[in-house]
CSV table of C-alpha atoms in Angstrom, one decimal:
chain,number,residue,atom,x,y,z
A,1286,MET,CA,0.0,0.2,-0.2
A,1287,ASP,CA,1.2,3.7,-0.7
A,1288,ASN,CA,1.1,5.5,2.4
A,1289,SER,CA,2.8,8.6,1.1
A,1290,GLY,CA,0.1,10.8,1.5
A,1291,THR,CA,-0.3,10.2,5.1
A,1292,LEU,CA,3.4,10.2,5.6
A,1293,ALA,CA,3.8,13.3,3.9
A,1294,LEU,CA,1.3,15.0,6.6
A,1295,LYS,CA,2.7,13.2,9.5
A,1296,GLN,CA,6.3,14.8,8.4
A,1297,GLU,CA,4.8,18.2,7.9
A,1298,VAL,CA,3.4,18.2,11.7
A,1299,LEU,CA,6.9,17.0,12.8
A,1300,VAL,CA,8.8,19.5,10.9
A,1301,ARG,CA,6.7,22.3,12.5
A,1302,LEU,CA,7.1,20.8,15.9
A,1303,VAL,CA,11.0,20.8,15.5
A,1304,GLU,CA,10.8,24.5,14.3
A,1305,ALA,CA,8.6,25.3,17.3
A,1306,PHE,CA,11.2,23.7,19.6
A,1307,PHE,CA,13.9,25.9,18.5
A,1308,SER,CA,11.9,29.0,18.2
A,1309,ASP,CA,12.0,31.6,20.9
A,1310,ASN,CA,8.5,30.5,22.4
A,1311,PHE,CA,8.1,26.8,21.9
A,1312,GLU,CA,5.0,26.6,23.8
A,1313,GLU,CA,3.0,29.1,21.9
A,1314,LYS,CA,4.6,28.0,18.4
A,1315,ALA,CA,3.3,24.4,19.2
A,1316,ARG,CA,-0.2,25.5,20.0
A,1317,LEU,CA,-0.6,27.3,16.8
A,1318,ILE,CA,0.7,24.7,14.5
A,1319,PRO,CA,-2.9,23.4,13.5
A,1320,TYR,CA,-3.6,27.1,12.6
A,1321,ASP,CA,-0.6,27.5,10.6
A,1322,MET,CA,-1.1,24.5,8.6
A,1323,ARG,CA,-4.9,25.4,8.0
A,1324,PRO,CA,-5.0,29.3,8.1
A,1325,LYS,CA,-8.5,30.7,7.7
A,1326,GLY,CA,-9.5,30.9,4.3
A,1327,SER,CA,-7.4,27.9,3.1
A,1328,ASP,CA,-8.4,24.8,1.1
A,1329,VAL,CA,-9.5,21.9,3.3
A,1330,PRO,CA,-7.9,19.0,1.5
A,1331,PHE,CA,-9.1,16.1,3.6
A,1332,ARG,CA,-12.3,16.7,5.6
A,1333,CYS,CA,-15.6,18.4,6.0
A,1334,CYS,CA,-14.4,21.8,7.1
A,1335,ILE,CA,-11.4,23.3,8.5
A,1336,TYR,CA,-12.4,22.9,12.2
A,1337,LYS,CA,-12.4,19.3,11.8
A,1338,GLU,CA,-8.8,19.4,10.1
A,1339,ARG,CA,-7.5,21.5,12.8
A,1340,ALA,CA,-8.8,19.3,15.6
A,1341,ILE,CA,-7.1,16.3,13.9
A,1342,LEU,CA,-4.1,18.3,13.6
A,1343,ARG,CA,-4.0,19.2,17.0
A,1344,ASP,CA,-4.5,15.5,18.1
A,1345,ARG,CA,-1.3,14.8,15.9
A,1346,VAL,CA,0.7,17.3,17.6
A,1347,ILE,CA,-0.6,15.5,21.1
A,1348,ALA,CA,1.0,12.2,19.8
A,1349,ASP,CA,4.2,14.0,18.7
A,1350,LEU,CA,4.5,15.5,22.0
A,1351,GLY,CA,4.6,12.0,23.6
A,1352,PHE,CA,0.8,11.8,24.9
A,1353,ALA,CA,-1.8,9.5,24.5
A,1354,ILE,CA,-4.7,11.0,22.7
A,1355,GLU,CA,-7.2,8.9,24.5
A,1356,ASP,CA,-6.4,10.9,27.8
A,1357,ASP,CA,-7.0,14.0,26.2
A,1358,ASN,CA,-10.0,16.1,27.7
A,1359,GLU,CA,-10.3,18.4,24.6
A,1360,GLU,CA,-9.9,21.4,27.1
A,1361,THR,CA,-6.2,21.4,27.6
A,1362,LEU,CA,-4.3,23.7,25.2
A,1363,LEU,CA,-1.4,22.6,23.2
A,1364,SER,CA,0.7,24.7,24.6
A,1365,LYS,CA,0.4,23.1,28.0
A,1366,TYR,CA,0.9,19.7,26.6
A,1367,ALA,CA,4.2,21.3,25.0
A,1368,GLY,CA,5.2,22.4,28.6
A,1369,GLU,CA,4.4,19.2,30.0
A,1370,ALA,CA,6.6,17.5,27.7
A,1371,LEU,CA,9.6,19.7,28.7
A,1372,LYS,CA,9.1,18.4,32.2
A,1373,ARG,CA,8.4,14.7,31.6
A,1374,GLU,CA,11.2,12.5,32.8
A,1375,SER,CA,9.4,9.1,32.2
A,1376,PHE,CA,7.4,7.1,29.8
A,1377,ASP,CA,4.9,4.2,29.8
A,1378,ASP,CA,5.3,1.1,27.6
A,1379,LYS,CA,2.1,1.8,25.5
A,1380,VAL,CA,3.6,3.0,22.3
A,1381,LEU,CA,0.6,3.6,20.0
A,1382,THR,CA,-2.6,5.9,20.3
A,1383,VAL,CA,-5.6,6.4,18.2
A,1384,ILE,CA,-6.7,9.7,16.7
A,1385,GLY,CA,-10.5,8.9,17.1
A,1386,ALA,CA,-11.4,12.0,15.0
A,1387,ALA,CA,-9.0,10.9,12.0
A,1388,CYS,CA,-10.7,7.4,12.3
A,1389,LYS,CA,-13.1,6.6,9.6
A,1390,GLY,CA,-15.1,4.2,11.6
A,1391,CYS,CA,-15.0,1.5,8.9
A,1392,VAL,CA,-17.6,-1.3,8.9
A,1393,PRO,CA,-16.4,-4.6,10.7
A,1394,ASN,CA,-14.3,-6.9,8.5
A,1395,ARG,CA,-17.0,-9.2,6.5
A,1396,MET,CA,-17.9,-11.1,3.4
A,1397,TYR,CA,-20.2,-9.2,1.0
A,1398,VAL,CA,-22.4,-10.2,-1.8
A,1399,THR,CA,-22.5,-7.5,-4.6
A,1400,ASN,CA,-25.2,-6.9,-7.1
A,1401,LEU,CA,-22.8,-8.9,-9.4
A,1402,CYS,CA,-24.5,-12.0,-8.3
A,1403,GLN,CA,-26.3,-13.9,-11.0
A,1404,GLY,CA,-28.2,-16.3,-8.9
A,1405,CYS,CA,-26.4,-19.2,-10.9
A,1406,VAL,CA,-27.7,-22.7,-11.0
A,1407,ALA,CA,-24.0,-24.1,-9.8
A,1408,ARG,CA,-24.6,-22.7,-6.3
A,1409,SER,CA,-20.8,-22.7,-5.9
A,1410,CYS,CA,-20.6,-20.5,-3.0
A,1411,VAL,CA,-23.4,-22.2,-1.1
A,1412,ASN,CA,-21.4,-25.6,-1.7
A,1413,ALA,CA,-18.0,-24.3,-0.6
A,1414,CYS,CA,-18.9,-23.0,2.7
A,1415,LYS,CA,-18.4,-25.5,5.4
A,1416,PHE,CA,-20.3,-23.4,7.7
A,1417,GLY,CA,-23.6,-23.1,6.4
A,1418,ALA,CA,-23.2,-19.3,6.3
A,1419,VAL,CA,-24.3,-19.0,2.5
A,1420,SER,CA,-27.8,-19.4,1.5
A,1421,ILE,CA,-30.1,-18.6,-1.5
A,1422,VAL,CA,-32.6,-15.8,-0.7
A,1423,ASN,CA,-34.8,-14.5,-3.5
A,1424,GLY,CA,-32.6,-15.9,-6.2
A,1425,LYS,CA,-29.6,-14.2,-4.8
A,1426,SER,CA,-26.6,-15.3,-2.4
A,1427,GLN,CA,-26.8,-13.9,1.1
A,1428,ILE,CA,-24.4,-14.5,3.7
A,1429,ASP,CA,-25.2,-14.9,7.6
A,1430,SER,CA,-22.6,-12.9,9.3
A,1431,SER,CA,-23.3,-15.0,12.6
A,1432,LYS,CA,-22.3,-18.1,10.9
A,1433,CYS,CA,-19.5,-16.6,8.6
A,1434,LYS,CA,-15.8,-17.3,9.4
A,1435,ASN,CA,-14.2,-14.8,6.9
A,1436,CYS,CA,-12.5,-18.0,5.3
A,1437,LYS,CA,-13.2,-16.7,1.9
A,1438,MET,CA,-14.0,-19.9,0.3
A,1439,CYS,CA,-17.4,-18.8,-1.3
A,1440,MET,CA,-15.4,-15.9,-2.9
A,1441,ALA,CA,-12.6,-18.2,-4.3
A,1442,ALA,CA,-15.4,-20.4,-5.7
A,1443,CYS,CA,-17.9,-17.7,-7.3
A,1444,SER,CA,-17.2,-17.5,-11.2
A,1445,TYR,CA,-18.7,-14.0,-11.3
A,1446,ASN,CA,-16.3,-12.7,-8.6
A,1447,ALA,CA,-19.5,-11.4,-6.9
A,1448,ILE,CA,-18.5,-12.0,-3.4
A,1449,VAL,CA,-15.8,-9.7,-1.9
A,1450,LYS,CA,-14.4,-9.2,1.7
A,1451,ILE,CA,-14.8,-5.9,3.0
A,1452,ALA,CA,-11.6,-5.2,5.0
A,1453,VAL,CA,-10.8,-2.7,7.9
A,1454,PRO,CA,-7.3,-2.0,6.9
A,1455,CYS,CA,-6.0,-1.6,10.7
A,1456,GLU,CA,-8.0,-4.7,11.8
A,1457,ASP,CA,-6.8,-6.9,8.8
A,1458,ALA,CA,-3.4,-5.9,9.2
A,1459,CYS,CA,-3.1,-6.8,12.9
A,1460,PRO,CA,-1.6,-10.3,13.1
A,1461,VAL,CA,-2.9,-10.9,16.6
A,1462,GLY,CA,-6.4,-9.4,16.8
A,1463,ALA,CA,-5.4,-6.5,18.8
A,1464,ILE,CA,-7.6,-3.8,17.1
A,1465,GLU,CA,-11.4,-3.7,18.0
A,1466,LYS,CA,-14.0,-1.2,17.7
A,1467,ASP,CA,-15.1,1.4,20.7
A,1468,GLU,CA,-18.6,2.7,21.4
A,1469,ASN,CA,-18.2,5.0,18.6
A,1470,GLY,CA,-17.1,2.6,16.1
A,1471,HIS,CA,-13.5,3.9,16.2
A,1472,ALA,CA,-10.1,1.9,16.2
A,1473,LYS,CA,-9.0,1.0,19.7
A,1474,ILE,CA,-6.1,-1.0,20.6
A,1475,ASP,CA,-5.9,-3.5,23.2
A,1476,HIS,CA,-2.3,-3.1,24.7
A,1477,GLU,CA,-2.3,-6.5,26.5
A,1478,LYS,CA,-2.6,-8.1,23.1
A,1479,CYS,CA,-0.8,-5.8,20.9
A,1480,ILE,CA,2.6,-6.7,20.0
A,1481,SER,CA,3.6,-3.2,18.6
A,1482,CYS,CA,4.6,-4.6,15.2
A,1483,GLY,CA,3.3,-1.2,13.7
A,1484,ARG,CA,1.4,-2.8,10.8
A,1485,CYS,CA,-1.8,-0.9,11.6
A,1486,VAL,CA,0.4,2.3,11.5
A,1487,LYS,CA,1.4,1.5,8.2
A,1488,ARG,CA,-1.9,0.2,6.6
A,1489,CYS,CA,-4.4,3.1,8.0
A,1490,PRO,CA,-5.2,5.0,4.9
A,1491,PHE,CA,-6.1,8.0,7.2
A,1492,GLY,CA,-3.0,8.2,9.5
A,1493,ALA,CA,-5.5,7.6,12.5
A,1494,ILE,CA,-2.8,5.1,14.4
A,1495,ASN,CA,0.2,7.1,15.7
A,1496,GLU,CA,3.2,6.4,17.8
A,1497,LYS,CA,3.8,8.5,20.7
A,1498,SER,CA,7.0,10.2,20.0
A,1499,GLN,CA,10.1,11.0,22.2
A,1500,LEU,CA,11.3,13.8,19.9
A,1501,ILE,CA,10.9,16.4,22.4
A,1502,ASP,CA,12.6,14.6,25.1
A,1503,ILE,CA,15.5,13.8,22.8
A,1504,LEU,CA,15.7,17.6,21.6
A,1505,LYS,CA,15.5,18.8,25.1
A,1506,ASN,CA,18.6,16.7,26.0
A,1507,ILE,CA,20.5,18.0,23.2
A,1508,LYS,CA,19.5,21.7,23.8
A,1509,ALA,CA,20.7,21.3,27.6
A,1510,GLY,CA,23.9,20.2,26.2
A,1511,ASN,CA,24.0,16.8,27.4
A,1512,GLU,CA,26.0,14.0,25.4
A,1513,VAL,CA,23.6,12.4,23.1
A,1514,VAL,CA,24.7,9.6,21.1
A,1515,ALA,CA,22.6,8.1,18.1
A,1516,MET,CA,22.8,4.6,17.0
A,1517,ILE,CA,21.5,3.9,13.4
A,1518,ALA,CA,19.5,0.6,12.5
A,1519,PRO,CA,21.0,-1.2,9.2
A,1520,SER,CA,17.9,-0.5,7.4
A,1521,ILE,CA,18.7,3.2,7.2
A,1522,MET,CA,20.5,2.9,3.9
A,1523,GLY,CA,18.8,4.5,1.2
A,1524,GLN,CA,16.2,6.3,3.3
A,1525,PHE,CA,18.1,9.8,2.7
A,1526,LYS,CA,19.8,11.1,-0.2
A,1527,GLY,CA,23.6,10.9,0.3
A,1528,ASN,CA,25.5,8.0,2.0
A,1529,ILE,CA,25.9,6.9,5.4
A,1530,TYR,CA,28.9,8.9,6.1
A,1531,GLN,CA,27.2,11.9,5.0
A,1532,LEU,CA,24.4,11.0,7.3
A,1533,LYS,CA,26.5,10.8,10.1
A,1534,THR,CA,27.8,14.4,9.3
A,1535,ALA,CA,24.4,15.6,9.1
A,1536,MET,CA,23.2,14.1,12.4
A,1537,ILE,CA,26.1,15.5,14.2
A,1538,LYS,CA,25.3,18.9,12.9
A,1539,ALA,CA,21.7,18.3,14.2
A,1540,GLY,CA,23.2,17.9,17.8
A,1541,PHE,CA,24.2,14.4,18.2
A,1542,ALA,CA,27.7,13.9,20.1
A,1543,ASP,CA,28.2,10.7,17.8
A,1544,VAL,CA,26.8,8.1,15.6
A,1545,TYR,CA,27.3,4.6,15.7
A,1546,GLU,CA,26.1,1.8,13.1
A,1547,VAL,CA,23.9,-0.8,14.8
A,1548,ALA,CA,25.2,-3.0,12.2
A,1549,GLN,CA,28.4,-3.1,14.4
A,1550,GLY,CA,26.2,-5.0,17.1
A,1551,ALA,CA,24.7,-7.3,14.4
A,1552,ASP,CA,28.1,-8.5,14.0
A,1553,VAL,CA,28.3,-9.6,17.5
A,1554,THR,CA,24.8,-11.0,17.2
A,1555,THR,CA,25.8,-13.1,14.1
A,1556,LEU,CA,28.8,-14.6,15.9
A,1557,ASN,CA,26.9,-15.2,19.1
A,1558,GLU,CA,24.0,-16.7,17.2
A,1559,ALA,CA,26.0,-18.8,15.0
A,1560,LYS,CA,27.7,-20.3,18.3
A,1561,GLU,CA,24.6,-21.0,19.8
A,1562,PHE,CA,23.0,-22.4,16.5
A,1563,GLU,CA,25.9,-25.1,16.5
A,1564,GLU,CA,25.6,-26.0,20.4
A,1565,ARG,CA,21.8,-26.7,19.8
A,1566,MET,CA,22.1,-28.5,16.6
A,1567,GLU,CA,24.8,-30.8,18.4
A,1568,ASN,CA,22.4,-31.4,21.3
A,1569,GLY,CA,19.8,-32.5,19.0
A,1570,ALA,CA,17.5,-29.4,18.6
A,1571,PRO,CA,15.1,-29.7,15.7
A,1572,PHE,CA,15.4,-26.2,14.6
A,1573,MET,CA,16.2,-22.4,16.2
A,1574,THR,CA,14.6,-19.2,15.5
A,1575,THR,CA,16.5,-15.9,15.3
A,1576,SER,CA,15.6,-13.2,18.1
A,1577,CYS,CA,16.6,-9.9,16.6
A,1578,CYS,CA,13.1,-8.7,15.8
A,1579,ALA,CA,11.2,-6.8,18.5
A,1580,GLY,CA,7.8,-7.7,17.0
A,1581,TYR,CA,8.5,-11.2,17.1
A,1582,ASN,CA,9.8,-11.4,20.6
A,1583,GLU,CA,6.7,-9.6,21.8
A,1584,LEU,CA,4.7,-11.9,19.9
A,1585,ARG,CA,6.4,-14.9,21.8
A,1586,LYS,CA,6.0,-13.5,25.0
A,1587,LYS,CA,2.1,-12.6,24.5
A,1588,HIS,CA,1.0,-15.3,22.2
A,1589,LEU,CA,3.3,-17.7,21.2
A,1590,THR,CA,5.0,-19.3,24.4
A,1591,GLU,CA,5.5,-22.7,23.1
A,1592,ILE,CA,8.0,-21.7,20.5
A,1593,ASN,CA,10.3,-19.8,23.3
A,1594,LYS,CA,12.3,-23.1,23.9
A,1595,PHE,CA,13.3,-23.0,20.2
A,1596,ALA,CA,14.0,-19.2,20.2
A,1597,SER,CA,17.6,-18.1,20.3
A,1598,ASP,CA,18.8,-16.3,23.7
A,1599,THR,CA,21.2,-14.4,21.7
A,1600,LYS,CA,20.5,-10.5,22.1
A,1601,THR,CA,19.7,-8.0,19.6
A,1602,PRO,CA,22.0,-5.9,17.5
A,1603,MET,CA,20.6,-2.8,19.4
A,1604,TYR,CA,21.5,-4.6,22.9
A,1605,TYR,CA,25.2,-5.1,21.7
A,1606,THR,CA,25.5,-1.9,20.2
A,1607,ALA,CA,24.5,-0.1,23.5
A,1608,GLU,CA,27.0,-2.0,25.2
A,1609,ILE,CA,29.8,-0.9,22.8
A,1610,VAL,CA,28.6,2.6,23.1
A,1611,LYS,CA,28.4,2.9,26.9
A,1612,GLU,CA,31.9,1.6,27.1
A,1613,LYS,CA,33.1,4.8,25.2
A,1614,HIS,CA,30.4,7.1,26.5
A,1615,PRO,CA,29.3,6.0,29.9
A,1616,ASN,CA,27.2,9.3,30.6
A,1617,ALA,CA,25.8,9.8,27.3
A,1618,LYS,CA,21.7,9.6,26.5
A,1619,LEU,CA,21.6,6.8,23.9
A,1620,VAL,CA,19.0,6.9,21.2
A,1621,PHE,CA,18.2,4.2,18.9
A,1622,ILE,CA,17.3,5.3,15.2
A,1623,SER,CA,14.7,2.8,14.2
A,1624,PRO,CA,12.6,1.7,11.1
A,1625,CYS,CA,9.6,0.7,13.3
A,1626,VAL,CA,7.1,0.8,16.3
A,1627,ALA,CA,8.4,-2.6,17.7
A,1628,LYS,CA,11.6,-1.4,19.0
A,1629,ARG,CA,10.2,1.4,21.2
A,1630,LYS,CA,9.0,-1.5,23.3
A,1631,GLU,CA,12.5,-2.7,23.4
A,1632,VAL,CA,14.3,0.3,24.0
A,1633,PHE,CA,11.6,0.7,27.1
A,1634,ASP,CA,12.9,-2.5,28.4
A,1635,ASN,CA,16.8,-1.8,27.9
A,1636,GLU,CA,18.3,0.3,30.8
A,1637,LYS,CA,21.2,1.2,28.5
A,1638,VAL,CA,19.2,2.8,25.7
A,1639,ASP,CA,17.1,6.1,26.6
A,1640,PHE,CA,15.0,7.1,23.8
A,1641,LEU,CA,13.7,5.8,20.1
A,1642,MET,CA,13.6,8.4,17.1
A,1643,ASN,CA,12.1,6.8,14.0
A,1644,TYR,CA,13.3,7.4,10.4
A,1645,THR,CA,10.4,9.9,10.0
A,1646,GLU,CA,11.2,11.7,13.1
A,1647,LEU,CA,14.7,12.1,12.0
A,1648,SER,CA,13.9,13.1,8.5
A,1649,ALA,CA,11.7,15.8,10.3
A,1650,LEU,CA,14.6,16.9,12.7
A,1651,LEU,CA,17.2,17.5,9.7
A,1652,GLU,CA,14.4,19.3,7.7
A,1653,GLY,CA,13.6,21.5,10.5
A,1654,ARG,CA,17.2,22.4,11.0
A,1655,LYS,CA,17.8,23.0,7.3
A,1656,ILE,CA,20.2,20.2,7.0
A,1657,LYS,CA,20.7,18.2,3.4
A,1658,VAL,CA,22.7,15.0,3.8
A,1659,GLU,CA,23.6,15.0,0.2
A,1660,GLU,CA,25.3,18.3,0.9
A,1661,CYS,CA,27.5,17.0,3.9
A,1662,GLU,CA,30.9,16.0,3.9
A,1663,GLU,CA,31.7,12.4,4.9
A,1664,THR,CA,32.6,11.5,8.6
A,1665,PRO,CA,34.0,7.9,9.1
A,1666,PHE,CA,32.9,5.6,11.6
A,1667,ASP,CA,35.4,4.6,14.5
A,1668,LYS,CA,35.0,0.9,13.2
A,1669,GLU,CA,33.6,-0.3,9.9
A,1670,SER,CA,30.7,-2.9,10.2
A,1671,SER,CA,30.6,-6.0,8.1
A,1672,LYS,CA,28.8,-6.7,5.0
A,1673,GLN,CA,26.5,-9.1,6.8
A,1674,GLY,CA,25.9,-6.7,9.9
A,1675,ARG,CA,24.8,-4.3,7.4
A,1676,ASN,CA,22.6,-6.4,5.5
A,1677,PHE,CA,20.7,-7.4,8.7
A,1678,GLY,CA,17.6,-5.0,7.8
A,1679,VAL,CA,16.8,-7.1,4.4
A,1680,ILE,CA,14.8,-10.3,4.6
A,1681,GLY,CA,17.1,-13.4,4.9
A,1682,GLY,CA,20.0,-11.1,6.0
A,1683,VAL,CA,20.0,-12.6,9.6
A,1684,ALA,CA,20.0,-16.1,8.5
A,1685,ASN,CA,22.9,-15.7,5.7
A,1686,ALA,CA,24.8,-13.8,8.3
A,1687,VAL,CA,24.8,-16.7,10.9
A,1688,GLU,CA,25.2,-19.2,7.7
A,1689,SER,CA,28.3,-17.3,6.6
A,1690,VAL,CA,30.1,-17.9,10.0
A,1691,VAL,CA,28.8,-21.5,10.9
A,1692,SER,CA,31.4,-24.2,10.9
A,1693,GLU,CA,31.4,-26.5,8.0
A,1694,LYS,CA,30.8,-29.6,10.0
A,1695,THR,CA,27.6,-28.0,11.0
A,1696,GLU,CA,24.5,-28.5,8.6
A,1697,ILE,CA,22.5,-25.2,8.2
A,1698,LYS,CA,19.3,-24.8,6.1
A,1699,PRO,CA,17.5,-21.4,6.7
A,1700,CYS,CA,13.6,-21.1,6.6
A,1701,ILE,CA,12.3,-17.5,6.2
A,1702,ILE,CA,9.3,-16.0,7.7
A,1703,ASN,CA,8.8,-13.0,5.7
A,1704,CYS,CA,6.4,-10.8,8.2
A,1705,LEU,CA,4.2,-11.6,10.6
A,1706,ASN,CA,0.4,-12.3,9.6
A,1707,LYS,CA,-2.2,-14.9,10.8
A,1708,ASP,CA,-0.9,-17.5,8.5
A,1709,THR,CA,2.7,-17.2,9.4
A,1710,ILE,CA,1.9,-17.5,13.1
A,1711,LYS,CA,-0.2,-20.6,12.6
A,1712,GLN,CA,2.9,-21.8,10.7
A,1713,LEU,CA,5.1,-20.9,13.6
A,1714,LYS,CA,2.7,-22.4,16.0
A,1715,LYS,CA,2.8,-25.9,14.1
A,1716,TYR,CA,6.5,-25.9,14.0
A,1717,ALA,CA,6.3,-25.6,18.0
A,1718,LYS,CA,3.5,-28.1,18.0
A,1719,ASP,CA,5.3,-30.7,16.0
A,1720,GLU,CA,8.8,-29.9,17.2
A,1721,ALA,CA,9.8,-30.1,13.9
A,1722,CYS,CA,10.2,-27.5,10.3
A,1723,ALA,CA,10.6,-29.6,7.3
A,1724,GLU,CA,11.8,-26.2,5.7
A,1725,GLY,CA,14.8,-25.6,7.6
A,1726,ASN,CA,16.6,-25.8,10.9
A,1727,ILE,CA,17.1,-21.8,11.5
A,1728,ILE,CA,14.1,-20.0,11.1
A,1729,GLU,CA,14.5,-16.2,10.5
A,1730,VAL,CA,11.4,-14.3,11.7
A,1731,MET,CA,10.6,-10.7,10.4
A,1732,CYS,CA,7.8,-8.9,11.5
A,1733,CYS,CA,7.9,-6.3,8.5
A,1734,GLU,CA,7.4,-7.4,4.8
A,1735,GLY,CA,10.8,-7.3,3.2
A,1736,GLY,CA,12.7,-7.1,6.7
A,1737,CYS,CA,13.1,-3.8,8.8
A,1738,ILE,CA,13.7,-2.2,5.2
A,1739,GLY,CA,9.8,-2.3,5.1
A,1740,GLY,CA,9.4,-1.0,8.6
A,1741,ASN,CA,6.3,1.1,9.4
A,1742,ALA,CA,8.6,4.5,9.8
A,1743,THR,CA,10.7,3.9,6.6
A,1744,ILE,CA,10.4,6.9,4.1
A,1745,GLU,CA,11.7,5.1,1.0
A,1746,GLN,CA,10.5,2.5,-1.4
A,1747,GLN,CA,12.2,-0.6,-0.9
A,1748,ARG,CA,13.7,-1.0,-4.1
A,1749,VAL,CA,15.4,2.6,-3.7
A,1750,ALA,CA,16.5,1.5,-0.5
A,1751,LYS,CA,17.9,-1.9,-1.5
A,1752,LYS,CA,19.8,-0.2,-4.4
A,1753,ALA,CA,21.6,2.3,-1.8
A,1754,LEU,CA,22.3,-0.8,0.5
A,1755,GLN,CA,23.9,-2.9,-2.2
A,1756,THR,CA,26.3,0.0,-3.1
A,1757,LEU,CA,27.4,0.2,0.4
A,1758,LEU,CA,27.9,-3.6,0.8
A,1759,GLU,CA,29.9,-3.7,-2.5
A,1760,LYS,CA,32.4,-1.7,-0.5
A,1761,SER,CA,32.1,-3.6,2.7
A,1762,GLU,CA,34.3,-6.6,4.2
A,1763,ASP,CA,33.1,-9.7,5.3
A,1764,ILE,CA,32.6,-10.5,8.8
A,1765,LYS,CA,35.7,-11.7,10.7
């Protein structure tokens, strides 16, 4: 799905928030963002009237200031929220919030018979349904929603393509059923079920589901003169014009004291995971799953505990990178620069990492500070990461990295789970139940389609990002 429209809107709010922060009156400038974006007499591009546009923009600012929109009483001024953001010292682990006013209030997911139904003699749809949900009424097919299981067998059977599935994008995208309707028909997140995968954020065409940003918390530490060090995820390649060394320069200009590649930690993950894999295979384990995807780790914790005994105990690249950075910068505030929502929960649980900034927020920071990556000089990293570590963000990259360093005496056969959805979760449950995986003995699980390079906060198309990554990989050395 092309979400460039909602991304551009979110980006504009963030840029204006950055500009407001560095102005002479942050609170007042933040309050005026909805009015500056939709001044009196301007066109109303999305909603019924300028007042609803402003109301939704206000909610976007609240989320970008780091607050839950569900807690808003609609009377509190944005200027007060801005002031509270400056005073805030802690966060909770509920990383997503819903803009109720922006939510379309879509009808529930269901199968629907259109006017294309010809009432044919074959009755293929009726015969295909195993639950007795399809019948013929007045010569046309009709579906009993109380019996329907949304299996889509009737849709597949219809020769006229007369049966369609009406999908609610956020609900349809959620692999664990954590999205439901509130009393007003708007999306509501069950945080007990939510694995923070961010698929709902990416799929909602109205941009109604937002991350609770930590942008202001990062900026106030930078402005206060504190040492703030950034750790950039491997999937960042190709997200910005210019190369990774120019990006480091741009980020230092924006206020970061130093920048590290998380690919450096990925090298540690690779070596540790390969060693663990060899030991497990020697001890007769049927398979092992990788453990660097935060969304998958949350899935295991909440919905798939039966597979935990097969999951690697090796820590994530972010974990090892934080250890490396803390040795050199013991008093620094650490910021993980991320392509996805899921890492927010991992940051919350990691005492060495203080904040998360996603790619969209980093782009807004650079734009708000008038810094162009492609115009910056190159700044080298203290240590160059390997080709394998830098490829961690692409589907298959983790398994291939482990395979490259496993000893020749250990047979390794990768099995790739390319994004978490209801079908792939069933697949993983089957592996756990059967204690066997015919497809392979090391299972790489990635929450996002295409890997981290397809995360909800990425700002560039995968093909463009992959091309830029390939250029870097050609200049990178193999892991040692």
